[in-house]
PDB file of C-alpha atoms in Angstrom:
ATOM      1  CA  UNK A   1      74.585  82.158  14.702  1.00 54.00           C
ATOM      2  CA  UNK A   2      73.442  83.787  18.073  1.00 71.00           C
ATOM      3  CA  UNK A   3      75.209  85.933  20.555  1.00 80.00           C
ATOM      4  CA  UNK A   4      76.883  84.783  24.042  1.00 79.00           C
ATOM      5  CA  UNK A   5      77.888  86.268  26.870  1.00 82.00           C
ATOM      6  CA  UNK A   6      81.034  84.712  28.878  1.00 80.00           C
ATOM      7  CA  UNK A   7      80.190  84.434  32.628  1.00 77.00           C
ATOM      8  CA  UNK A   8      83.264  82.828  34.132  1.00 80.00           C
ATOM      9  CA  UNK A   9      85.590  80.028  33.554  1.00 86.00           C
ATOM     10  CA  UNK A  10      86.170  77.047  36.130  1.00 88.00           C
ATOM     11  CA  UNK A  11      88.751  75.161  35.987  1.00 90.00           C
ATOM     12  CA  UNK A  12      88.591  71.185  35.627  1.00 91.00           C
ATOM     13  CA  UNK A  13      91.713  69.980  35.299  1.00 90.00           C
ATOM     14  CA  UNK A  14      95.000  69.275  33.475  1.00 90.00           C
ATOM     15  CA  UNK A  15      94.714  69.203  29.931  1.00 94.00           C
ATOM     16  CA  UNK A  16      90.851  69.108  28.800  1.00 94.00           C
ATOM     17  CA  UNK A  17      90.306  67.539  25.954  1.00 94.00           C
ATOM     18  CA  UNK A  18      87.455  65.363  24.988  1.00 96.00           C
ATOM     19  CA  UNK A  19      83.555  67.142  25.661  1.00 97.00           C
ATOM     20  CA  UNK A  20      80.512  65.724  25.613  1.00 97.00           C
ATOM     21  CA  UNK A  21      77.335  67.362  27.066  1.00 97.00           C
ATOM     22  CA  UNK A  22      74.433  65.360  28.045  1.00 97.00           C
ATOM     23  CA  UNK A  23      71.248  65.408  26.738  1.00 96.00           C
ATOM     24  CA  UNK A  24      69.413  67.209  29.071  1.00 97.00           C
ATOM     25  CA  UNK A  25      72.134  69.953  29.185  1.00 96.00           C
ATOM     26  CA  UNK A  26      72.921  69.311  33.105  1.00 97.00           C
ATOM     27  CA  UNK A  27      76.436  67.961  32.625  1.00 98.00           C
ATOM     28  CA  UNK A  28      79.625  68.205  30.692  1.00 97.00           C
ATOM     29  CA  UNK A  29      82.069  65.484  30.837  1.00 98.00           C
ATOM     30  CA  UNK A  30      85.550  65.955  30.428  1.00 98.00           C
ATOM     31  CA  UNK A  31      87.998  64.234  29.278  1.00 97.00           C
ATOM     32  CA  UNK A  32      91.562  65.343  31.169  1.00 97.00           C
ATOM     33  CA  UNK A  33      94.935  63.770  29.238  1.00 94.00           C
ATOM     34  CA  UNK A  34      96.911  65.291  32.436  1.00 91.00           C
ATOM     35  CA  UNK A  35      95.597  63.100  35.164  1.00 93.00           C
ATOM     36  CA  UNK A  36      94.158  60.155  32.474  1.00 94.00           C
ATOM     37  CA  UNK A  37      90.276  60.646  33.372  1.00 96.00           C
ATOM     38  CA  UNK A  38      87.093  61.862  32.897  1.00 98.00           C
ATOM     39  CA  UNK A  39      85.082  64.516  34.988  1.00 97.00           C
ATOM     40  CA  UNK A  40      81.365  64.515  35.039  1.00 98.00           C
ATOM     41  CA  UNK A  41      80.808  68.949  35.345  1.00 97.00           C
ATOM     42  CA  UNK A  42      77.427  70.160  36.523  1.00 96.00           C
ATOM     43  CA  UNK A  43      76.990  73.029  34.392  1.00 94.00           C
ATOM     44  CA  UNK A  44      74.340  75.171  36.275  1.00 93.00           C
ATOM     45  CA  UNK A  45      76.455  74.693  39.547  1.00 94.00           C
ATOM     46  CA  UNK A  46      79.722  74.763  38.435  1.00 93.00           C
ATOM     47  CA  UNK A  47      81.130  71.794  40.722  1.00 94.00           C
ATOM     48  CA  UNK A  48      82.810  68.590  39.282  1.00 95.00           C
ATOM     49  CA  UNK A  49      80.533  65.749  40.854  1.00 95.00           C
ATOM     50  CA  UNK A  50      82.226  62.926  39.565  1.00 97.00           C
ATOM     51  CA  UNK A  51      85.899  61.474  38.506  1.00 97.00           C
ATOM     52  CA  UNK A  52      87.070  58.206  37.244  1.00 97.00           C
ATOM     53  CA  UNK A  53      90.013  56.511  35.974  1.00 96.00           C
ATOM     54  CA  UNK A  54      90.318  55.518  32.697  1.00 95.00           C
ATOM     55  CA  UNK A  55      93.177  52.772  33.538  1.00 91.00           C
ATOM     56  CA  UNK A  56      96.588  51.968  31.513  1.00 89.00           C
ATOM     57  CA  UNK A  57      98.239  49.707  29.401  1.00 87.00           C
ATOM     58  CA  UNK A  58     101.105  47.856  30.884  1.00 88.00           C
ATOM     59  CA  UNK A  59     103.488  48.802  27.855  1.00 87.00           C
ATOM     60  CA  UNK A  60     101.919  51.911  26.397  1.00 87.00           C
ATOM     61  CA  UNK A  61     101.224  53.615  29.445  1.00 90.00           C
ATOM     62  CA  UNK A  62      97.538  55.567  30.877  1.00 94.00           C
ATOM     63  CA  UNK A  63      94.916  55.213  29.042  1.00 94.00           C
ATOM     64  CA  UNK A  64      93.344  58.992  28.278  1.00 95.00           C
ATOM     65  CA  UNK A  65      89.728  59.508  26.411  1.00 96.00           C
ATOM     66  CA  UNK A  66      90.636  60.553  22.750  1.00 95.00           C
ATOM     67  CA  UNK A  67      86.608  60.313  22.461  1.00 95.00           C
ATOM     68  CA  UNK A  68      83.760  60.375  24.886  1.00 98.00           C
ATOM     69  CA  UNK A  69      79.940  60.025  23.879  1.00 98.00           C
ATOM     70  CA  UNK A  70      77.069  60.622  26.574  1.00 98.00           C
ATOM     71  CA  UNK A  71      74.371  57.586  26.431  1.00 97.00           C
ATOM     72  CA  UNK A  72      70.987  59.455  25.161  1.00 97.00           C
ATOM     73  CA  UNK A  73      68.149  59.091  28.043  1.00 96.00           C
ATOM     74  CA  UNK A  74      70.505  59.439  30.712  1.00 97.00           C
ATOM     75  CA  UNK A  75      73.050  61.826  31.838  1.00 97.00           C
ATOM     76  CA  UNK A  76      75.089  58.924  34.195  1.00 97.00           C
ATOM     77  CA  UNK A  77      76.219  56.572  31.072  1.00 98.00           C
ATOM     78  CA  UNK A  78      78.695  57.716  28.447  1.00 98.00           C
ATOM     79  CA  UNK A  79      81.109  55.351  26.078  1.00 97.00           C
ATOM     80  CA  UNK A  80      84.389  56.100  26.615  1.00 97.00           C
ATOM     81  CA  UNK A  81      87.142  55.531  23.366  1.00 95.00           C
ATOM     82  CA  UNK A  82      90.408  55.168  25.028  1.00 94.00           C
ATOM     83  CA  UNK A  83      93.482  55.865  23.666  1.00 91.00           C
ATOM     84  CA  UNK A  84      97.495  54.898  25.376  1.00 90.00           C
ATOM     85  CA  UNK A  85     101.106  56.143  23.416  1.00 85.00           C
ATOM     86  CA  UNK A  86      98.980  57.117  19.896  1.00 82.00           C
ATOM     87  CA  UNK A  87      97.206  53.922  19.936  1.00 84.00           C
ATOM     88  CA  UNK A  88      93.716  53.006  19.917  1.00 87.00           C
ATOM     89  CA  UNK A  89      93.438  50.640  22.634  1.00 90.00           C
ATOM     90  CA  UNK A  90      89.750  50.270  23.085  1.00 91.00           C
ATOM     91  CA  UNK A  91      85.994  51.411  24.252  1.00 95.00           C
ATOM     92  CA  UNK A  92      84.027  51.076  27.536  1.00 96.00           C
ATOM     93  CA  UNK A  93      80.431  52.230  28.353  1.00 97.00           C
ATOM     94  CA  UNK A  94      80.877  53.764  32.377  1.00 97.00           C
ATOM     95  CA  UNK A  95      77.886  54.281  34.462  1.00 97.00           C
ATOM     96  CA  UNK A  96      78.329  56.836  37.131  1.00 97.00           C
ATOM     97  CA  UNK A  97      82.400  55.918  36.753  1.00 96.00           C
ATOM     98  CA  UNK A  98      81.850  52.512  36.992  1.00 97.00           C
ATOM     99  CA  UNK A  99      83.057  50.466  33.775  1.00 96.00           C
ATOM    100  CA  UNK A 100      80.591  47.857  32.917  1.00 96.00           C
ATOM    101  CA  UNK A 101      81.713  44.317  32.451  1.00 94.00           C
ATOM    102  CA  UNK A 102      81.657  44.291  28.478  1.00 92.00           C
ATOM    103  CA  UNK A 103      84.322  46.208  26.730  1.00 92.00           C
ATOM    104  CA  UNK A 104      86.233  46.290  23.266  1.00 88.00           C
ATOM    105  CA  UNK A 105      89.958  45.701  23.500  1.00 85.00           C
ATOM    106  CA  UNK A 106      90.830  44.732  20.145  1.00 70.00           C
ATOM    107  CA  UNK A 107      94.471  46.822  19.792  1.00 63.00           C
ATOM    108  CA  UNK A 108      95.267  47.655  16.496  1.00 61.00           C
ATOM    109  CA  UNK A 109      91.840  47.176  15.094  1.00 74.00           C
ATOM    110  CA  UNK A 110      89.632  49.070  17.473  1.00 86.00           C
ATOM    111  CA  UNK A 111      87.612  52.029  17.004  1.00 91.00           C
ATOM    112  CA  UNK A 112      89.013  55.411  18.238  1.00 90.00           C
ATOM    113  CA  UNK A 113      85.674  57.769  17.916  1.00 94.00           C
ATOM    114  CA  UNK A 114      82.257  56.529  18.987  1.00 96.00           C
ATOM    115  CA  UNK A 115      78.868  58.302  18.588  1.00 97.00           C
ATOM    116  CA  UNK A 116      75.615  56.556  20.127  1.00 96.00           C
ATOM    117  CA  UNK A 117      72.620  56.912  17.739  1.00 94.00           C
ATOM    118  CA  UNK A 118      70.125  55.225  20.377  1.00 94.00           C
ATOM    119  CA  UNK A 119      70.549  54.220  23.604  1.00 95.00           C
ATOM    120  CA  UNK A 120      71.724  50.917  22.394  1.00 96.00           C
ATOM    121  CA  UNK A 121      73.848  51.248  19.821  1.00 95.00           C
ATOM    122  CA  UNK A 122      77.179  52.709  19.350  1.00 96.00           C
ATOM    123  CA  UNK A 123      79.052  53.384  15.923  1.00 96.00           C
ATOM    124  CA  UNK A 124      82.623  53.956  16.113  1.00 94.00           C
ATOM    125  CA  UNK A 125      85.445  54.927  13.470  1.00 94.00           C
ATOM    126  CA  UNK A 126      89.044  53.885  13.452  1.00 90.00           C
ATOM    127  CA  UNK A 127      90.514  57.019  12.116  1.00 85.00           C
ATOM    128  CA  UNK A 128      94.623  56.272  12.992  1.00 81.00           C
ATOM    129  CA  UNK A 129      95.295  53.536  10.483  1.00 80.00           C
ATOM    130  CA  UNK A 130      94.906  52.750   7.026  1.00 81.00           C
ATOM    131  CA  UNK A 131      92.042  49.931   7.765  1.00 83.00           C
ATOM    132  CA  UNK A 132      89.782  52.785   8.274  1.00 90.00           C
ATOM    133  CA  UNK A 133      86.875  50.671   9.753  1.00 91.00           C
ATOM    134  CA  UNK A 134      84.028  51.748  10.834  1.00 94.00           C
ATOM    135  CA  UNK A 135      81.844  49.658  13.463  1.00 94.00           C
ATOM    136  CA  UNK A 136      78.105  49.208  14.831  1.00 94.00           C
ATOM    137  CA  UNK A 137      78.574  47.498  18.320  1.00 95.00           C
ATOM    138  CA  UNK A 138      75.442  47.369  20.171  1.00 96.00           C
ATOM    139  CA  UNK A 139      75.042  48.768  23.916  1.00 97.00           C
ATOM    140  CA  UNK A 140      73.242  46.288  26.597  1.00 96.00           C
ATOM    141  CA  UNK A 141      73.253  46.546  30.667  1.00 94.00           C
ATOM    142  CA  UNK A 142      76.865  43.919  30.289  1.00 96.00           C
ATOM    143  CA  UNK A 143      78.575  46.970  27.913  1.00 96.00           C
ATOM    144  CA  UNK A 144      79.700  46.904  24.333  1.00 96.00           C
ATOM    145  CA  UNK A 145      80.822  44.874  22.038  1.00 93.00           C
ATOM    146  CA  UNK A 146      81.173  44.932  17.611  1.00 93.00           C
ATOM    147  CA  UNK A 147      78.486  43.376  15.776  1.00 93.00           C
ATOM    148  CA  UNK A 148      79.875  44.328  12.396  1.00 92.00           C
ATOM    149  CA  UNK A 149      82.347  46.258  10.824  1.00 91.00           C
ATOM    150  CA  UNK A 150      83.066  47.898   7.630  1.00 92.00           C
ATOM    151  CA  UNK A 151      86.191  49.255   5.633  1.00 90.00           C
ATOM    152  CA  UNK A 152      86.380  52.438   3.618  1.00 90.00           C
ATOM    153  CA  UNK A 153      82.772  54.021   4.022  1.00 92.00           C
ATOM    154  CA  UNK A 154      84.818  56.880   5.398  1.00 91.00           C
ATOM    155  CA  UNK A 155      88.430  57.591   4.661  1.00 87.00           C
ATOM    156  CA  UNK A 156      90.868  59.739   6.711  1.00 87.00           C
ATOM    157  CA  UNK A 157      93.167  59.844   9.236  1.00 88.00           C
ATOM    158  CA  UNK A 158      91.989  62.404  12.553  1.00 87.00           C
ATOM    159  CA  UNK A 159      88.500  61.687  11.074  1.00 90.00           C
ATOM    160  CA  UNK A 160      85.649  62.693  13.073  1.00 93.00           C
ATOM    161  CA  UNK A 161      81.688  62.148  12.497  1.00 95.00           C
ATOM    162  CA  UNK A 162      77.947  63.103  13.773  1.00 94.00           C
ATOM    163  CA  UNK A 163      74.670  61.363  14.088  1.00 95.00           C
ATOM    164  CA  UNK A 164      71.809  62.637  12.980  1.00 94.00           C
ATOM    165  CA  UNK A 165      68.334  61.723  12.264  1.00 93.00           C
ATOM    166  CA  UNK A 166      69.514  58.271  10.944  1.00 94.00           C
ATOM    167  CA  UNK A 167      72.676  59.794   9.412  1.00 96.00           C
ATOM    168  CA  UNK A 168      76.550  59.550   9.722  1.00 96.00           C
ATOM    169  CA  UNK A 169      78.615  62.642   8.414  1.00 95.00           C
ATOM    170  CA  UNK A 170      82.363  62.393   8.293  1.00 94.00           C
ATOM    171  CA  UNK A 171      84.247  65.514   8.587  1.00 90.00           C
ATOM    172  CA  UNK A 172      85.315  65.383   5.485  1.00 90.00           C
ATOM    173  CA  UNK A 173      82.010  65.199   4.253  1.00 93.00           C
ATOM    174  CA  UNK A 174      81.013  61.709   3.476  1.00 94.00           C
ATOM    175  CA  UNK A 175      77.354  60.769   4.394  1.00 96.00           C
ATOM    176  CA  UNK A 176      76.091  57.500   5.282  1.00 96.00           C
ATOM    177  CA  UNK A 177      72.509  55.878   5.964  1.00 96.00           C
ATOM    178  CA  UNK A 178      72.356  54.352   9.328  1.00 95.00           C
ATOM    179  CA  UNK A 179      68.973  53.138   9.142  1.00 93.00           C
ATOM    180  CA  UNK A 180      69.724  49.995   6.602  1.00 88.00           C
ATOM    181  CA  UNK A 181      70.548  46.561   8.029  1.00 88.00           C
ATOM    182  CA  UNK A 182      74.384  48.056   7.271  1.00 91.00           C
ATOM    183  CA  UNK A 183      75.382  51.496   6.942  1.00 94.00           C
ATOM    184  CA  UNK A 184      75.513  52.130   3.484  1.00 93.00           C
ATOM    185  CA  UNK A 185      77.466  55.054   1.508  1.00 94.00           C
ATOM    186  CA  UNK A 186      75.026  58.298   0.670  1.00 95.00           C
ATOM    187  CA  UNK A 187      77.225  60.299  -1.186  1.00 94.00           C
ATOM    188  CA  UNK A 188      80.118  62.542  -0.619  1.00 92.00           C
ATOM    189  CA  UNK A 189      80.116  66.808  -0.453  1.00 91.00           C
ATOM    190  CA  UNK A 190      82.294  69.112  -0.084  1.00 88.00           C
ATOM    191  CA  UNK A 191      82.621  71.014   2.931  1.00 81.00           C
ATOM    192  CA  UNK A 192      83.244  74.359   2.523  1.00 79.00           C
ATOM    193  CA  UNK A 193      86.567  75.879   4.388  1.00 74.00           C
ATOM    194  CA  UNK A 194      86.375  77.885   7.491  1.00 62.00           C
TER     195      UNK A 194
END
């Protein structure tokens, strides 16, 4: 643990939810439920350079980012999981705000959280229904789409997870290896409280 010092608050916009920082540590996006997009935040300057719509669906409503993951090697691209009235309606890779042609729109079954592990591929979790899949879907200049998916390597509703070196850890403390042909169940620890 280190020490911080607050310097200031800015505001962004209705509602923040969703952050993601890129990897170079420039920019913050943001995902606002209040106006049902993201913001691209330059953190040294302070200034929002960037806003785009997320869109809607024509029964459930806007579409607002439940879960947004910035594209590693870049700090223009993220993957954006969109969610509209509780459900998970789908994922999108946007370049500088501009949705790419390939996207995943598979309502129920469609991941809700996304991580990238490389700059080409995504994994994903759909943590609001029982099926409890989790997906690879690789990431190419057309967008994203599922190249395979898997029940029950993690269970748990509001389920989150992180990537690293070659490794998926669920919030509840399941670990899997990512660097199989499959992902492929490591074990399972307990996290401690708090």
């Amino acid at each position: 643990p280190g020490n911080a010092v607050l310097s200031g608050y800015y505001f962004i916009g209705s509602e923040p939810n969703p952050l993601a920082i890129t990897e170079n540590g420039k920019y913050l996006y943001v995902g606002l439920d209040g106006a049902s997009n993201v913001k691209k935040f330059n953190i040294s300057t302070h200034l929002s350079e960037l806003t785009f719509s997320l869109g809607y669906h024509w029964a459930f409503g806007p579409f607002r980012a439940n879960n947004i993951s910035c594209k590693p090697g870049t700090d223009t691209d993220v993957a954006v999981a969109v969610v509209s009235g509780g459900n998970a309606m789908g994922v999108a890779i946007y370049s500088n705000g501009e949705k790419y042609k390939d996207t995943i729109s598979y309502y129920p079954q469609t991941p809700n959280v996304v991580h990238f592990d490389t700059s080409v591929r995504l994994y994903g979790y759909e943590n609001s229904s029982s099926g409890f899949r989790f997906f690879t879907m690789p990431v190419d200049n057309n967008g994203v789409t599922i190249s395979s998916q898997f029940s029950y390597l993690f269970n748990g509703f509001n389920l989150d997870f992180y990537i690293h070196n070659g490794m998926a850890l669920s919030d509840n403390g399941t670990l899997l290896d990512l660097t199989g042909n499959s992902p492929s169940l490591l074990g399972a620890y307990k996290i401690p409280d708090g």
